[in-house]
Short mmCIF file of C-alpha atoms in Angstrom, two decimals:
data_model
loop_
_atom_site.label_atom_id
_atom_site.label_comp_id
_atom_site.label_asym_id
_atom_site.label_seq_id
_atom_site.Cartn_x
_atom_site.Cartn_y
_atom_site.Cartn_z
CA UNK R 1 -119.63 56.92 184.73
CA UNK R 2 -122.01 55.89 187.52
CA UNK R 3 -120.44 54.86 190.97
CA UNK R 4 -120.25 51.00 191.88
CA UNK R 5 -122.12 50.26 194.92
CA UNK R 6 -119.95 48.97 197.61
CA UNK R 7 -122.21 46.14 198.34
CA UNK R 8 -121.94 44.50 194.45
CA UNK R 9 -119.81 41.87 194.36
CA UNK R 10 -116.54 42.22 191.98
CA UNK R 11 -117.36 40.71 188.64
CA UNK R 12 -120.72 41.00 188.52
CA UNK R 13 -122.76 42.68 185.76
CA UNK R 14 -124.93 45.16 187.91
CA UNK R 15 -126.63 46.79 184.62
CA UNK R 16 -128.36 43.96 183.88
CA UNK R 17 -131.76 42.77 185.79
CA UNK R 18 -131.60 39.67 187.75
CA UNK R 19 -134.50 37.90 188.39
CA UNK R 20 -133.74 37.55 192.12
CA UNK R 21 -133.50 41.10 192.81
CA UNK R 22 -135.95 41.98 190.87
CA UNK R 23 -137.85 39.68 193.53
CA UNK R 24 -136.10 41.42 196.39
CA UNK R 25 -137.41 44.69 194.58
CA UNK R 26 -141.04 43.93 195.09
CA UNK R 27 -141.03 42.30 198.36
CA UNK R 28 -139.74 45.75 199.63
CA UNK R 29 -136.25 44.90 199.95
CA UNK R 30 -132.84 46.71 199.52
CA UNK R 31 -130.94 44.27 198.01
CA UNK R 32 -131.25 45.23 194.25
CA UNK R 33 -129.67 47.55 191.92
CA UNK R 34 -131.17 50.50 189.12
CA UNK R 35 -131.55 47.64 186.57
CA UNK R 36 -133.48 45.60 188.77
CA UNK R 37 -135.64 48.67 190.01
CA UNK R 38 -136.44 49.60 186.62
CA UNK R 39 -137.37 46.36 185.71
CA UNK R 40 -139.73 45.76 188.32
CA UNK R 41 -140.97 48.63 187.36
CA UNK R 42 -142.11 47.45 183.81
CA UNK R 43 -143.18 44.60 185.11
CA UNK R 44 -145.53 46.44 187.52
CA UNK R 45 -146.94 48.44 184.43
CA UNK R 46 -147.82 45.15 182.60
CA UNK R 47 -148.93 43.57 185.66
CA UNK R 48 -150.02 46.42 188.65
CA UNK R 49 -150.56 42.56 191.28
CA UNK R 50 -146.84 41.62 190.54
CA UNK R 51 -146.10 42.85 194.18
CA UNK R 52 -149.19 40.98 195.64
CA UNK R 53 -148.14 38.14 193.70
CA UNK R 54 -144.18 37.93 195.56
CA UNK R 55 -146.05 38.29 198.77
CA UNK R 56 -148.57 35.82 198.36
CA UNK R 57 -145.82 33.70 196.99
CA UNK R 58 -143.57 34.16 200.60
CA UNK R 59 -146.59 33.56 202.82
CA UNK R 60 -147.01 30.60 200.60
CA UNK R 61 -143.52 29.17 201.07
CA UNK R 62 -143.75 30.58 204.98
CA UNK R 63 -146.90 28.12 205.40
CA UNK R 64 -145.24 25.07 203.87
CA UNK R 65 -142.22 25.39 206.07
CA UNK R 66 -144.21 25.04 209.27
CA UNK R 67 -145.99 22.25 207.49
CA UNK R 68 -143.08 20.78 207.23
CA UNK R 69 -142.06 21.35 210.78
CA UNK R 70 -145.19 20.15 211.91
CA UNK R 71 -144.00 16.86 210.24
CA UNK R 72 -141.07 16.73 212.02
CA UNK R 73 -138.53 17.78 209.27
CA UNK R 74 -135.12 19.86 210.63
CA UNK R 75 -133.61 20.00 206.87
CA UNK R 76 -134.36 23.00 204.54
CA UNK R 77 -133.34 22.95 201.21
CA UNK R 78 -133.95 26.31 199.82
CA UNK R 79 -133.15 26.43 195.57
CA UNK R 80 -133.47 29.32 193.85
CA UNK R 81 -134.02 31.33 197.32
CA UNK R 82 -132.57 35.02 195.88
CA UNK R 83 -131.34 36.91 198.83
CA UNK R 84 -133.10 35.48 202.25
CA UNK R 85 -134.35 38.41 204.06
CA UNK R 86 -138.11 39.49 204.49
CA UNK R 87 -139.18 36.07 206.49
CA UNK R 88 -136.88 33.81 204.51
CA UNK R 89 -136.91 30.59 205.18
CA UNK R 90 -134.35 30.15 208.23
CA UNK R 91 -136.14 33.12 209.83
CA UNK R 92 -139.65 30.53 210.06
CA UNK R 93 -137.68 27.84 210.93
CA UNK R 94 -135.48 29.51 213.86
CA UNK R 95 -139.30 30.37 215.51
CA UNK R 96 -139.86 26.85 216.26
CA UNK R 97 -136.70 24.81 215.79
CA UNK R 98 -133.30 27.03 216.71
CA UNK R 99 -130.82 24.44 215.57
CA UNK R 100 -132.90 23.43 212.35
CA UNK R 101 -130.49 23.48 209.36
CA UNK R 102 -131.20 25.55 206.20
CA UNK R 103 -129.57 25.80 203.05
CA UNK R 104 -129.86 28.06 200.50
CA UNK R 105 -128.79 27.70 196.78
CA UNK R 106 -128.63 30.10 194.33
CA UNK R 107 -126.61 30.33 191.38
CA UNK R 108 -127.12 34.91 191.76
CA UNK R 109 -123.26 35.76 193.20
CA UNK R 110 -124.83 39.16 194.53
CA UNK R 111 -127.69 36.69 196.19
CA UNK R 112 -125.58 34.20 197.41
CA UNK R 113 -122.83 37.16 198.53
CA UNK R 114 -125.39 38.85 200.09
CA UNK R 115 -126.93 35.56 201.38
CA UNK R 116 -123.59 34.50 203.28
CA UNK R 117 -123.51 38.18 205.16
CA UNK R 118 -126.98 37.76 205.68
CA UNK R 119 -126.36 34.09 207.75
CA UNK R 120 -122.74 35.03 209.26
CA UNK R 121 -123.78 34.49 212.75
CA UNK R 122 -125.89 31.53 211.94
CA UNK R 123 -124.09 28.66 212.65
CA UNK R 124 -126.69 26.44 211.78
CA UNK R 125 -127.59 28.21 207.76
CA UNK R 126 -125.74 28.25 204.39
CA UNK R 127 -125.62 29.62 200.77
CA UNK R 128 -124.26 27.14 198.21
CA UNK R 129 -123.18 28.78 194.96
CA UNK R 130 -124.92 26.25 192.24
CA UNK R 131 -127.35 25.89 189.95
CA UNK R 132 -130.57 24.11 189.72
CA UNK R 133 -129.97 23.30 186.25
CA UNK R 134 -127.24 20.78 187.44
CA UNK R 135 -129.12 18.87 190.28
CA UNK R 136 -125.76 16.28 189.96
CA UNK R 137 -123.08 19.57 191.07
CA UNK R 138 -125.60 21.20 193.39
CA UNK R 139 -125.94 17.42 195.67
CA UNK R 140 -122.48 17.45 195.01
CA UNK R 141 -121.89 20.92 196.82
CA UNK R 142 -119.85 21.26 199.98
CA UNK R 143 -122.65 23.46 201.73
CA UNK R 144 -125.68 21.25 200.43
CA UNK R 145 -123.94 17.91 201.95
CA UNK R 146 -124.12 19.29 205.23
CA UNK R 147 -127.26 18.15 204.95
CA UNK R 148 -128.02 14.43 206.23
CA UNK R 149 -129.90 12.82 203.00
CA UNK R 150 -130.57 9.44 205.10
CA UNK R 151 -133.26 11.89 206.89
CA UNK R 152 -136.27 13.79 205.89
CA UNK R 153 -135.57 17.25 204.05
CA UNK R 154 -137.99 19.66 202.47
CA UNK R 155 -137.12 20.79 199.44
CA UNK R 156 -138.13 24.13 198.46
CA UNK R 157 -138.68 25.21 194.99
CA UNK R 158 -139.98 28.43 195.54
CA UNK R 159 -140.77 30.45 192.74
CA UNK R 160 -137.99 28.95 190.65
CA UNK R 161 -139.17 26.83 188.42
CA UNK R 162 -140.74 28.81 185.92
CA UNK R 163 -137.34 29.91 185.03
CA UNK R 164 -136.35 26.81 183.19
CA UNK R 165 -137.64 26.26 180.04
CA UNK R 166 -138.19 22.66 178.49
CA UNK R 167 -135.56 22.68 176.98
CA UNK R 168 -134.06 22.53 180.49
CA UNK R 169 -136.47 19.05 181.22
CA UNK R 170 -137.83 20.42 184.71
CA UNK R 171 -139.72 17.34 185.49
CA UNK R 172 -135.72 15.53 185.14
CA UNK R 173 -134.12 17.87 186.84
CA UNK R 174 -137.01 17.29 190.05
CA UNK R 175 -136.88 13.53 189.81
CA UNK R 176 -133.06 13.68 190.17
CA UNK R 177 -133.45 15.90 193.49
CA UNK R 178 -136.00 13.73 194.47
CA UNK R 179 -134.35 10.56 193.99
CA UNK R 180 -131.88 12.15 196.97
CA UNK R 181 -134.42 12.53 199.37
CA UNK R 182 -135.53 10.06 202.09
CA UNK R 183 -138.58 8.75 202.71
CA UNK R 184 -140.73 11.19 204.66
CA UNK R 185 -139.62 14.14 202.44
CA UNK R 186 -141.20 17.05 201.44
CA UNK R 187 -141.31 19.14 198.08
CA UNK R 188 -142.48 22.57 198.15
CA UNK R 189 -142.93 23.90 194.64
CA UNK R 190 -144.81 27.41 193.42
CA UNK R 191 -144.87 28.89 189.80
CA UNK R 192 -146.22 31.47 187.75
CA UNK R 193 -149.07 30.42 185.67
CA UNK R 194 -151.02 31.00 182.72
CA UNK R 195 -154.42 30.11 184.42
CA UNK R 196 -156.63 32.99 185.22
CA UNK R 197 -155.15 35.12 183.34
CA UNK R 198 -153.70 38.18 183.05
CA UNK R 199 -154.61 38.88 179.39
CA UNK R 200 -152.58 37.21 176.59
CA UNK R 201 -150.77 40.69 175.82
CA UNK R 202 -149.48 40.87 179.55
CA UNK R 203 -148.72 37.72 179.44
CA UNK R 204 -146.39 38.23 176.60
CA UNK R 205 -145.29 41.78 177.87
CA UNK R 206 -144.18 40.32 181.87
CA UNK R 207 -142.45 37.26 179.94
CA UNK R 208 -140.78 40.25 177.79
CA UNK R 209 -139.82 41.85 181.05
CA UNK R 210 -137.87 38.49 182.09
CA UNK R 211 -136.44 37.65 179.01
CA UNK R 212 -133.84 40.47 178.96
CA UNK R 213 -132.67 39.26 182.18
CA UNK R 214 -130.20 35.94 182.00
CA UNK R 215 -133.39 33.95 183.69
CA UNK R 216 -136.51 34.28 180.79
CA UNK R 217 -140.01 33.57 182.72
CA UNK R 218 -141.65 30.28 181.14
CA UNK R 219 -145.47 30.21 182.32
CA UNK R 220 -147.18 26.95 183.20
CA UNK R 221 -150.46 25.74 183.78
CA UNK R 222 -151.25 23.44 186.55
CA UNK R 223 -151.79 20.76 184.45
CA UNK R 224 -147.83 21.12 183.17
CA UNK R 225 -147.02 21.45 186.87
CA UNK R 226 -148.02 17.91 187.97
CA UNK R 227 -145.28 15.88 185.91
CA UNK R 228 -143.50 18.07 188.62
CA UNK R 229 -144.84 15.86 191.70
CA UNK R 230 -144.29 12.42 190.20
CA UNK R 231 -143.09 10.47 192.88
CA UNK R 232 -144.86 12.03 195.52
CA UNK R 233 -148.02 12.24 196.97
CA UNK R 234 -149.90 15.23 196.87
CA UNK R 235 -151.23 16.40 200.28
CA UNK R 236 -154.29 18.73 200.40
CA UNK R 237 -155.47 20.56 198.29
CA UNK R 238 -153.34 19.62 195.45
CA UNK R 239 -151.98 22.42 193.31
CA UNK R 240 -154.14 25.63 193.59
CA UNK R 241 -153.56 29.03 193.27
CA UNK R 242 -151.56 30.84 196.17
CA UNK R 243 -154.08 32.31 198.47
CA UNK R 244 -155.80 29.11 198.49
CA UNK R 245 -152.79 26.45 199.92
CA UNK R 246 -153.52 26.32 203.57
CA UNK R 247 -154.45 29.87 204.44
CA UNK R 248 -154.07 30.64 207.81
CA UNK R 249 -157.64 32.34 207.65
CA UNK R 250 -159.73 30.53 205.02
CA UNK R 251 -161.86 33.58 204.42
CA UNK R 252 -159.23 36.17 204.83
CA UNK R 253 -159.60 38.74 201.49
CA UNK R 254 -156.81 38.59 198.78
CA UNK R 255 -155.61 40.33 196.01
CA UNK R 256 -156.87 38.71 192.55
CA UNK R 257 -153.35 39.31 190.82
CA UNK R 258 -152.05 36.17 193.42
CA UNK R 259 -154.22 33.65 191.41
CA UNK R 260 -150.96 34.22 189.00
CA UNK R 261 -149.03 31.99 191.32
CA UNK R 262 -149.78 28.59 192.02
CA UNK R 263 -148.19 25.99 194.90
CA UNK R 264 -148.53 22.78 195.72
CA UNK R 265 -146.76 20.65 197.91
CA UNK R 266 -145.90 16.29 198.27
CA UNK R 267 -144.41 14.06 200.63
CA UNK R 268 -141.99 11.27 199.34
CA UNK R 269 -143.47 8.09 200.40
#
């Protein structure tokens, strides 16, 4: 019988991949299991740029959060954020605005576990335990209504997306968030995409990878991703692939596998 790790929570089923560690996995980090390490693994097989992809994807999200700043916003509202280490969001924010308030929400209890010994000493950061699926519960969470909704927030939905189906009605489950926000708000949204490829078969094996983990990978065009954004206004330049939202050096050279990501990000008039 293999030893438990100290750090896994009780109760939680560490021989199965979670889609947040696996994330944690291939930014580098250390918050992930065997499961999870084997799984990125396969997924690395079927698709060698899955690494490039997670880091394009966090300098992505790190970009939009100054945006954000730069509007003026002090409220982070971080769904789906997996474990926040590796320039998570409250480590951009704390550069420029110290007593900025982030939440996190994950429905992961080794991510949000992890998450709350992560933030200990940060007076001014959470993790909520809820689930995107249930936009009512999660506005209804103790840690998210520390947040004041009569101001501006930026809502993050990072890389999250893509892992609810239709079934699930994404473009529902936005509006309802939205609907929450002030004027002046901000949604930050990436997700894994069928444009550019890779080919059909590793497509269908990377989705394979995902589906034997409780979170299956649905992937979207950007045409499918603008029902996403109704309601707000789409700043430049729209929804394009990840290298190409705001880089910080317009002709800095990327890796190709990131075009399998896309972003966007709107303001709520």
């Amino acid at each position: 019988m293999t030893d438990r790790p100290v750090r896994a929570p009780r109760g939680v089923d560490i021989t199965r991949a979670n889609a947040a560690r696996i994330y944690d996995c291939l930014l580098g980090g250390s918050h992930n299991f065997a499961a999870d390490r084997e799984a990125a693994r396969a997924a690395l097989r079927h698709l060698p740029g899955a690494r490039a992809i997670a880091r394009a994807n966090r300098a992505v999200m790190q970009r939009a959060v100054r945006f954000a700043l730069g509007l003026g916003i002090t409220q982070f509202l971080d769904i789906g954020s997996g474990i926040p280490t590796f320039g998570s969001t409250h480590e951009v924010v704390r550069a420029e605005r110290p007593r900025a308030r982030v939440v996190y929400v994950d429905n992961d209890p080794v991510a949000v576990a992890h998450g709350r010994a992560v933030l200990a000493d940060d007076p001014y950061a959470a993790v909520a335990a809820a689930d995107l699926r249930d936009p009512v519960g999660l506005l209804r969470d103790r840690e998210v209504r520390r947040l004041d909704f009569g101001r501006p927030v930026a809502l993050l939905l990072v890389a999250v997306v893509h892992f609810l189906s239709d079934a699930d009605r994404p473009a529902e489950v936005i509006a309802a968030l939205r609907d929450a926000l002030a004027p002046g708000s901000v949604l930050v949204l990436t997700h894994a995409t069928l444009d550019h490829g890779p080919a059909p078969e590793g497509q269908r094996a990377v989705q394979d990878v995902y589906a034997r983990t409780p979170t299956p990978l649905v992937l979207r065009s950007r045409a499918e991703l603008r029902p996403f954004f109704q309601g707000f206004d789409l700043v430049e330049p729209g929804i394009v692939s990840l290298p190409h939202w705001r880089p910080t050096e317009p002709d800095e050279p990327f890796d190709r596998a990131a075009l399998h990501g896309l972003a966007g990000v709107g303001v709520k008039p």
